[in-house]
Amino acid sequence: MTNILAFETSCDDTAAAIVNNSGEIISEAIFSQIKEHQPFLGVVPEIGSRAHIEQINHIAKQAIDNSGIKLDQIDAIAATFAPGLVGPLLVGAQFAKGIALALNKPLIPVHHIEGHILAGWKDDGFFEPPFISLIASGGHTAIYLCDKNYNMKTLGETLDDAAGEAFDKIGRALGLGYPAGKAIDERGRKGDKKAFTLPIAFKNEDILNFSFSGLKTSALLTIKKHAPFDSNELNDFCASLEEAITTPLCQKTINAAKKYNISQIAIGGGVAANTCLREKISTMGQENGIKVYLPPKKHCVDNAVMIAKAAHVRFAQGKRSQLSADVSPTMPVEESFELYCQP
Ligand code: KG4
Ligand code: ZN
């Protein structure tokens, strides 16, 4: 059995996990910085870096202590090296290098998007590649093709805001705090999705890209015009907003599967925790004879289990890195091979 200890610190969660090569989660620990960023209604990189430094030792210890395995049973150390906020990335990457050096174990740098795509690797219901993946989070929204060698290719992406960013910015105007996705989800379940008409970009166009900035402007103008909302109206607005965001996400993911003749879809990223999106993509998958894998909600948002899983895939392929490996805040997923040493 191979055990990988992995760290995720690319944004506002300090997370560590140990996963074995059967995909079994041996332990996981996470510290969410949300309370520290909430007063600013967004992630403040410097506060994030400092909080990661304060927490990472404690979170690593928690993951190791709760695993019931000894340090010498850990076979490799992984961390998110790209993309993300540079300060937070450096904290996890340098910490992982320190442990790899101390334990004399290989270092596996991981691309964060590969982590989201492989969050369900070896779970019941997850499948062998090739498959299509929709990743929608606060920083990314794109459709990928994962080929049989686990190489990822971007098929379409947002041309402006990410889906989670749209939820968060519109949610802020609704007074739902930060991040607002979960609160919109809870209210939307009680609302009428037809109550407000909000624009959907590229709805009938044969492209796999998204755009949410027009929706954002329209939603903010609607809020200005109708505010203050009573509780029922707020629920209705949230339901209508979810409809406008999730319809193109699901439709274009199904279109991608059909275009590339692939009958499996895996979703991921924080927005993949959204109830409306999960129901919609499942229904559309059934209607089109496409299998859809939905990771557990807690592994849709940022976590270290997904980094350990992606690391297992690369470790099994013989991918390793030197301790001099650097982080990259912007590396596209197609270039993730650059994280590893050339053979
Ligand atoms: O993947 P994630 O934890 O971090 C990034 O890599 O960005 O995603 C965070 C995003 C936030 O924008 C948050 O509002 C959104 O995911 N989110 C949701 C839900 N839970 C989290 N959006 C809609 N519905 C949810 N249930
Ligand atoms: Zn993420």
CSV table of C-alpha atoms and ligand atoms in Angstrom, one decimal:
chain,number,residue,atom,x,y,z
A,1,MET,CA,0.0,0.0,0.0
A,2,THR,CA,1.3,3.5,-0.9
A,3,ASN,CA,0.4,6.4,1.3
A,4,ILE,CA,0.7,10.1,0.2
A,5,LEU,CA,0.6,13.0,2.7
A,6,ALA,CA,-0.7,16.1,0.8
A,7,PHE,CA,-1.2,19.8,1.5
A,8,GLU,CA,-3.5,22.3,-0.1
A,9,THR,CA,-2.9,26.0,0.7
A,10,SER,CA,-3.5,27.7,-2.7
A,11,CYS,CA,-6.2,30.1,-1.4
A,12,ASP,CA,-8.0,30.4,2.0
A,13,ASP,CA,-8.0,26.8,3.3
A,14,THR,CA,-5.0,25.2,5.1
A,15,ALA,CA,-5.6,21.5,4.5
A,16,ALA,CA,-3.6,18.2,4.9
A,17,ALA,CA,-4.7,14.7,4.1
A,18,ILE,CA,-3.3,11.2,3.9
A,19,VAL,CA,-4.8,9.0,1.1
A,20,ASN,CA,-3.6,5.5,0.0
A,21,ASN,CA,-3.4,4.2,-3.5
A,22,SER,CA,-6.8,2.6,-3.2
A,23,GLY,CA,-8.2,6.1,-2.9
A,24,GLU,CA,-9.0,5.4,0.8
A,25,ILE,CA,-8.9,8.5,3.0
A,26,ILE,CA,-6.7,7.7,6.0
A,27,SER,CA,-7.1,11.1,7.6
A,28,GLU,CA,-7.9,14.7,6.7
A,29,ALA,CA,-7.6,18.0,8.5
A,30,ILE,CA,-8.6,21.5,7.4
A,31,PHE,CA,-8.6,25.0,8.8
A,32,SER,CA,-10.8,27.5,6.9
A,33,GLN,CA,-9.7,31.1,7.0
A,34,ILE,CA,-13.2,32.4,6.0
A,35,LYS,CA,-13.7,34.3,9.3
A,36,GLU,CA,-10.4,36.1,8.8
A,37,HIS,CA,-11.3,37.3,5.3
A,38,GLN,CA,-15.0,37.9,5.9
A,39,PRO,CA,-14.7,41.5,7.2
A,40,PHE,CA,-13.1,42.4,3.8
A,41,LEU,CA,-15.7,40.5,1.7
A,42,GLY,CA,-13.0,38.7,-0.2
A,43,VAL,CA,-9.6,36.9,0.3
A,44,VAL,CA,-6.8,39.2,1.4
A,45,PRO,CA,-3.6,37.5,0.1
A,46,GLU,CA,-1.3,38.8,2.9
A,47,ILE,CA,-3.7,37.7,5.7
A,48,GLY,CA,-4.0,34.4,3.9
A,49,SER,CA,-0.3,33.8,3.8
A,50,ARG,CA,0.1,34.6,7.5
A,51,ALA,CA,-2.8,32.4,8.5
A,52,HIS,CA,-1.4,29.5,6.5
A,53,ILE,CA,2.0,29.9,8.3
A,54,GLU,CA,0.2,29.9,11.7
A,55,GLN,CA,-1.9,26.9,10.9
A,56,ILE,CA,0.1,24.5,8.7
A,57,ASN,CA,2.1,22.8,11.4
A,58,HIS,CA,-0.9,22.2,13.6
A,59,ILE,CA,-3.0,20.9,10.6
A,60,ALA,CA,-0.2,18.6,9.4
A,61,LYS,CA,0.2,17.2,13.0
A,62,GLN,CA,-3.6,16.6,13.2
A,63,ALA,CA,-3.6,14.7,9.9
A,64,ILE,CA,-0.6,12.6,10.9
A,65,ASP,CA,-1.8,12.0,14.5
A,66,ASN,CA,-5.3,11.0,13.4
A,67,SER,CA,-4.1,8.6,10.6
A,68,GLY,CA,-2.9,5.9,12.9
A,69,ILE,CA,0.1,5.3,10.6
A,70,LYS,CA,3.7,6.0,11.4
A,71,LEU,CA,5.8,8.6,9.5
A,72,ASP,CA,7.9,5.8,7.9
A,73,GLN,CA,4.7,4.5,6.3
A,74,ILE,CA,4.3,7.7,4.2
A,75,ASP,CA,5.7,7.1,0.7
A,76,ALA,CA,5.5,10.6,-0.8
A,77,ILE,CA,4.7,14.2,0.1
A,78,ALA,CA,2.5,16.3,-2.2
A,79,ALA,CA,1.4,19.9,-2.2
A,80,THR,CA,-0.4,22.3,-4.5
A,81,PHE,CA,2.3,24.2,-6.5
A,82,ALA,CA,0.0,25.9,-9.1
A,83,PRO,CA,-2.1,27.9,-9.7
A,84,GLY,CA,-3.2,30.2,-6.8
A,85,LEU,CA,-2.1,33.0,-4.6
A,86,VAL,CA,1.7,33.1,-4.6
A,87,GLY,CA,2.2,33.6,-0.8
A,88,PRO,CA,-0.3,30.9,0.2
A,89,LEU,CA,1.2,28.5,-2.4
A,90,LEU,CA,4.7,29.1,-1.1
A,91,VAL,CA,3.7,28.2,2.5
A,92,GLY,CA,2.3,24.7,1.5
A,93,ALA,CA,5.1,24.0,-1.1
A,94,GLN,CA,7.9,24.9,1.3
A,95,PHE,CA,6.4,23.0,4.2
A,96,ALA,CA,6.0,19.9,1.9
A,97,LYS,CA,9.6,20.3,0.8
A,98,GLY,CA,10.8,20.4,4.4
A,99,ILE,CA,8.9,17.2,5.3
A,100,ALA,CA,10.1,15.5,2.1
A,101,LEU,CA,13.7,16.4,3.0
A,102,ALA,CA,13.4,15.3,6.6
A,103,LEU,CA,11.7,12.0,5.7
A,104,ASN,CA,13.8,11.5,2.6
A,105,LYS,CA,10.6,10.9,0.5
A,106,PRO,CA,9.8,12.0,-3.0
A,107,LEU,CA,8.0,15.3,-3.6
A,108,ILE,CA,5.0,15.4,-5.9
A,109,PRO,CA,3.9,19.0,-6.9
A,110,VAL,CA,0.2,19.1,-7.9
A,111,HIS,CA,-1.8,21.4,-10.1
A,112,HIS,CA,-4.9,22.6,-8.2
A,113,ILE,CA,-7.2,22.0,-11.1
A,114,GLU,CA,-6.0,18.4,-11.6
A,115,GLY,CA,-6.9,18.0,-7.9
A,116,HIS,CA,-10.5,19.3,-8.4
A,117,ILE,CA,-10.9,17.1,-11.5
A,118,LEU,CA,-9.6,14.0,-9.6
A,119,ALA,CA,-11.4,14.7,-6.3
A,120,GLY,CA,-13.4,11.5,-6.7
A,121,TRP,CA,-10.6,9.3,-7.9
A,122,LYS,CA,-11.3,5.7,-7.0
A,123,ASP,CA,-14.5,6.6,-5.1
A,124,ASP,CA,-17.5,4.4,-5.8
A,125,GLY,CA,-19.1,5.6,-9.0
A,126,PHE,CA,-15.9,7.4,-10.3
A,127,PHE,CA,-14.7,6.1,-13.6
A,128,GLU,CA,-11.6,5.5,-15.6
A,129,PRO,CA,-10.7,8.3,-18.1
A,130,PRO,CA,-11.4,9.5,-20.7
A,131,PHE,CA,-14.1,11.8,-19.2
A,132,ILE,CA,-15.2,15.4,-19.4
A,133,SER,CA,-14.9,17.5,-16.3
A,134,LEU,CA,-16.7,20.7,-15.3
A,135,ILE,CA,-14.7,22.7,-12.7
A,136,ALA,CA,-16.5,25.7,-11.3
A,137,SER,CA,-15.1,27.6,-8.3
A,138,GLY,CA,-14.4,31.1,-7.0
A,139,GLY,CA,-11.3,31.5,-9.3
A,140,HIS,CA,-11.9,29.1,-12.2
A,141,THR,CA,-14.8,28.0,-14.4
A,142,ALA,CA,-13.9,25.7,-17.3
A,143,ILE,CA,-14.7,22.4,-19.1
A,144,TYR,CA,-11.8,19.9,-19.4
A,145,LEU,CA,-11.1,16.7,-21.3
A,146,CYS,CA,-9.2,14.2,-19.1
A,147,ASP,CA,-7.6,11.7,-21.6
A,148,LYS,CA,-6.7,8.1,-20.8
A,149,ASN,CA,-3.2,9.2,-19.6
A,150,TYR,CA,-4.8,11.8,-17.3
A,151,ASN,CA,-3.6,14.7,-19.4
A,152,MET,CA,-6.0,17.6,-19.2
A,153,LYS,CA,-7.1,19.8,-22.0
A,154,THR,CA,-9.2,23.0,-21.7
A,155,LEU,CA,-12.2,22.8,-24.0
A,156,GLY,CA,-13.9,26.0,-22.9
A,157,GLU,CA,-13.7,28.5,-20.1
A,158,THR,CA,-15.2,31.7,-18.7
A,159,LEU,CA,-14.1,34.8,-20.7
A,160,ASP,CA,-14.6,37.0,-17.6
A,161,ASP,CA,-15.9,36.1,-14.1
A,162,ALA,CA,-15.8,32.6,-12.6
A,163,ALA,CA,-19.2,31.2,-11.6
A,164,GLY,CA,-18.3,31.3,-7.9
A,165,GLU,CA,-17.1,34.9,-8.3
A,166,ALA,CA,-20.5,35.8,-9.8
A,167,PHE,CA,-22.3,34.1,-6.8
A,168,ASP,CA,-20.1,35.9,-4.4
A,169,LYS,CA,-20.3,39.4,-5.9
A,170,ILE,CA,-24.1,39.2,-6.4
A,171,GLY,CA,-24.5,37.7,-3.0
A,172,ARG,CA,-22.6,40.6,-1.5
A,173,ALA,CA,-25.1,43.0,-3.0
A,174,LEU,CA,-27.9,40.9,-1.5
A,175,GLY,CA,-26.3,41.2,1.9
A,176,LEU,CA,-25.6,37.5,2.1
A,177,GLY,CA,-22.0,37.9,3.3
A,178,TYR,CA,-18.9,36.2,1.9
A,179,PRO,CA,-18.6,33.7,0.4
A,180,ALA,CA,-22.3,33.7,-0.7
A,181,GLY,CA,-22.6,30.5,-2.7
A,182,LYS,CA,-23.9,28.4,0.1
A,183,ALA,CA,-26.4,31.0,1.4
A,184,ILE,CA,-27.7,31.4,-2.2
A,185,ASP,CA,-28.0,27.6,-2.5
A,186,GLU,CA,-30.0,27.4,0.8
A,187,ARG,CA,-32.4,30.3,-0.1
A,188,GLY,CA,-32.7,29.2,-3.8
A,189,ARG,CA,-34.1,25.8,-2.7
A,190,LYS,CA,-37.1,27.6,-1.3
A,191,GLY,CA,-37.6,30.0,-4.2
A,192,ASP,CA,-39.2,30.2,-7.6
A,193,LYS,CA,-36.6,30.1,-10.4
A,194,LYS,CA,-39.0,31.7,-12.9
A,195,ALA,CA,-39.6,34.8,-10.7
A,196,PHE,CA,-36.8,36.9,-12.2
A,197,THR,CA,-35.4,36.8,-15.8
A,198,LEU,CA,-31.7,37.1,-15.9
A,199,PRO,CA,-29.5,36.9,-19.0
A,200,ILE,CA,-27.6,33.7,-20.0
A,201,ALA,CA,-24.6,34.4,-22.3
A,202,PHE,CA,-23.9,32.3,-25.4
A,203,LYS,CA,-27.1,30.3,-24.6
A,204,ASN,CA,-27.7,29.1,-28.1
A,205,GLU,CA,-24.2,29.4,-29.5
A,206,ASP,CA,-22.1,26.4,-30.4
A,207,ILE,CA,-19.2,27.3,-28.2
A,208,LEU,CA,-18.0,25.9,-24.9
A,209,ASN,CA,-17.1,29.2,-23.3
A,210,PHE,CA,-19.0,31.0,-20.6
A,211,SER,CA,-19.4,34.7,-19.6
A,212,PHE,CA,-20.9,35.8,-16.3
A,213,SER,CA,-20.1,39.6,-16.3
A,214,GLY,CA,-23.3,40.5,-18.2
A,215,LEU,CA,-25.4,38.5,-15.8
A,216,LYS,CA,-23.6,40.2,-12.9
A,217,THR,CA,-24.4,43.7,-14.2
A,218,SER,CA,-28.0,42.7,-14.9
A,219,ALA,CA,-28.4,41.1,-11.5
A,220,LEU,CA,-26.9,44.2,-9.7
A,221,LEU,CA,-29.3,46.5,-11.6
A,222,THR,CA,-32.3,44.3,-10.8
A,223,ILE,CA,-31.3,44.3,-7.1
A,224,LYS,CA,-31.0,48.1,-7.1
A,225,LYS,CA,-34.5,48.4,-8.8
A,226,HIS,CA,-36.3,45.9,-6.5
A,227,ALA,CA,-34.5,46.3,-3.1
A,228,PRO,CA,-35.3,45.9,-0.4
A,229,PHE,CA,-36.4,42.3,-1.0
A,230,ASP,CA,-38.6,40.5,1.6
A,231,SER,CA,-37.5,37.0,2.5
A,232,ASN,CA,-39.7,35.3,-0.1
A,233,GLU,CA,-38.5,37.6,-2.9
A,234,LEU,CA,-34.9,37.0,-1.8
A,235,ASN,CA,-35.5,33.3,-2.1
A,236,ASP,CA,-37.0,33.8,-5.6
A,237,PHE,CA,-34.1,35.9,-6.7
A,238,CYS,CA,-31.6,33.3,-5.4
A,239,ALA,CA,-33.4,30.6,-7.3
A,240,SER,CA,-33.5,32.7,-10.5
A,241,LEU,CA,-29.8,33.5,-10.1
A,242,GLU,CA,-28.9,29.8,-9.7
A,243,GLU,CA,-30.9,29.0,-12.8
A,244,ALA,CA,-29.0,31.6,-14.8
A,245,ILE,CA,-25.6,30.4,-13.6
A,246,THR,CA,-26.1,26.7,-13.6
A,247,THR,CA,-28.0,26.4,-17.0
A,248,PRO,CA,-25.0,27.2,-19.2
A,249,LEU,CA,-22.6,25.3,-16.9
A,250,CYS,CA,-24.6,22.1,-17.3
A,251,GLN,CA,-25.7,22.6,-20.9
A,252,LYS,CA,-22.2,23.3,-22.2
A,253,THR,CA,-20.7,20.4,-20.3
A,254,ILE,CA,-23.2,18.0,-21.8
A,255,ASN,CA,-22.5,19.6,-25.2
A,256,ALA,CA,-18.8,19.0,-24.7
A,257,ALA,CA,-19.4,15.3,-23.9
A,258,LYS,CA,-21.5,14.9,-27.0
A,259,LYS,CA,-19.0,16.8,-29.2
A,260,TYR,CA,-16.1,14.6,-28.1
A,261,ASN,CA,-18.2,11.5,-28.0
A,262,ILE,CA,-17.5,10.8,-24.3
A,263,SER,CA,-20.2,9.3,-22.0
A,264,GLN,CA,-18.7,10.2,-18.6
A,265,ILE,CA,-18.7,13.6,-16.7
A,266,ALA,CA,-17.1,14.4,-13.4
A,267,ILE,CA,-17.8,17.8,-11.8
A,268,GLY,CA,-15.8,19.7,-9.2
A,269,GLY,CA,-14.9,23.0,-7.5
A,270,GLY,CA,-16.9,24.9,-4.9
A,271,VAL,CA,-19.8,25.6,-7.2
A,272,ALA,CA,-20.2,21.8,-7.8
A,273,ALA,CA,-21.5,21.7,-4.2
A,274,ASN,CA,-24.6,23.7,-5.4
A,275,THR,CA,-27.8,21.7,-5.1
A,276,CYS,CA,-29.4,23.1,-8.2
A,277,LEU,CA,-26.3,22.4,-10.3
A,278,ARG,CA,-26.0,18.8,-9.0
A,279,GLU,CA,-29.7,18.1,-9.7
A,280,LYS,CA,-29.6,19.7,-13.2
A,281,ILE,CA,-26.4,17.9,-14.4
A,282,SER,CA,-27.7,14.6,-13.1
A,283,THR,CA,-31.0,14.9,-14.9
A,284,MET,CA,-29.3,16.1,-18.1
A,285,GLY,CA,-26.9,13.2,-17.9
A,286,GLN,CA,-29.7,10.7,-17.6
A,287,GLU,CA,-31.6,12.3,-20.5
A,288,ASN,CA,-28.5,12.0,-22.7
A,289,GLY,CA,-27.2,8.6,-21.6
A,290,ILE,CA,-24.1,10.1,-19.9
A,291,LYS,CA,-22.8,9.0,-16.5
A,292,VAL,CA,-22.3,11.8,-14.1
A,293,TYR,CA,-20.0,11.6,-11.0
A,294,LEU,CA,-20.7,14.1,-8.2
A,295,PRO,CA,-18.0,14.3,-5.6
A,296,PRO,CA,-19.1,14.6,-1.9
A,297,LYS,CA,-19.8,18.3,-1.3
A,298,LYS,CA,-16.9,18.7,1.1
A,299,HIS,CA,-14.5,17.5,-1.6
A,300,CYS,CA,-15.9,20.0,-4.1
A,301,VAL,CA,-14.6,23.0,-2.2
A,302,ASP,CA,-10.8,23.2,-1.7
A,303,ASN,CA,-9.4,20.3,0.3
A,304,ALA,CA,-6.2,18.2,0.5
A,305,VAL,CA,-7.8,14.8,-0.3
A,306,MET,CA,-8.1,15.9,-3.9
A,307,ILE,CA,-4.4,16.9,-4.0
A,308,ALA,CA,-3.4,13.5,-2.5
A,309,LYS,CA,-5.6,11.7,-5.1
A,310,ALA,CA,-4.1,13.7,-8.1
A,311,ALA,CA,-0.6,13.1,-6.6
A,312,HIS,CA,-1.3,9.3,-6.6
A,313,VAL,CA,-2.1,9.4,-10.3
A,314,ARG,CA,1.2,11.2,-11.0
A,315,PHE,CA,3.2,9.2,-8.6
A,316,ALA,CA,2.0,5.9,-10.3
A,317,GLN,CA,3.2,7.5,-13.6
A,318,GLY,CA,6.7,7.9,-12.0
A,319,LYS,CA,6.4,11.7,-11.8
A,320,ARG,CA,8.6,13.3,-9.2
A,321,SER,CA,10.1,16.7,-8.5
A,322,GLN,CA,13.3,18.2,-7.1
A,323,LEU,CA,13.3,20.2,-3.9
A,324,SER,CA,14.2,23.3,-6.1
A,325,ALA,CA,10.7,23.1,-7.7
A,326,ASP,CA,9.0,26.5,-7.8
A,327,VAL,CA,5.3,27.4,-7.4
A,328,SER,CA,3.4,29.1,-10.2
A,329,PRO,CA,0.4,31.3,-9.5
A,330,THR,CA,-0.9,31.2,-13.1
A,331,MET,CA,0.2,27.9,-14.8
A,332,PRO,CA,-2.5,26.5,-17.1
A,333,VAL,CA,-3.4,22.9,-16.5
A,334,GLU,CA,-2.0,21.9,-19.9
A,335,GLU,CA,1.4,22.8,-18.6
A,336,SER,CA,1.3,20.8,-15.4
A,337,PHE,CA,4.0,18.4,-16.8
A,338,GLU,CA,6.4,21.3,-16.1
A,339,LEU,CA,6.0,20.7,-12.4
A,340,TYR,CA,7.9,17.4,-12.7
A,341,CYS,CA,11.5,16.6,-13.5
A,342,GLN,CA,12.3,15.5,-17.0
A,343,PRO,CA,13.3,11.8,-17.1
B,1,KG4,O1,-13.2,25.5,-4.9
B,1,KG4,P1,-13.4,26.6,-3.9
B,1,KG4,O2,-13.4,26.2,-2.4
B,1,KG4,O3,-12.2,27.6,-4.0
B,1,KG4,C1,-11.7,28.1,-5.1
B,1,KG4,O4,-10.8,27.4,-5.7
B,1,KG4,O5,-12.2,29.2,-5.6
B,1,KG4,O6,-14.7,27.4,-4.3
B,1,KG4,C2,-15.2,28.5,-3.6
B,1,KG4,C3,-16.4,29.0,-4.3
B,1,KG4,C4,-17.0,30.3,-3.7
B,1,KG4,O7,-17.2,31.2,-4.8
B,1,KG4,C5,-18.3,29.9,-3.1
B,1,KG4,O8,-19.3,30.9,-3.1
B,1,KG4,C6,-18.7,28.7,-4.0
B,1,KG4,O9,-17.5,28.1,-4.3
B,1,KG4,N1,-19.6,27.8,-3.4
B,1,KG4,C7,-20.9,27.6,-3.8
B,1,KG4,C8,-21.5,26.6,-2.9
B,1,KG4,N2,-20.5,26.3,-2.0
B,1,KG4,C9,-19.4,27.0,-2.3
B,1,KG4,N3,-21.6,28.1,-4.8
B,1,KG4,C10,-22.8,27.7,-5.0
B,1,KG4,N4,-23.5,26.8,-4.2
B,1,KG4,C11,-22.8,26.3,-3.2
B,1,KG4,N5,-23.4,25.4,-2.4
B,2,ZN,ZN,-10.2,25.4,-5.9
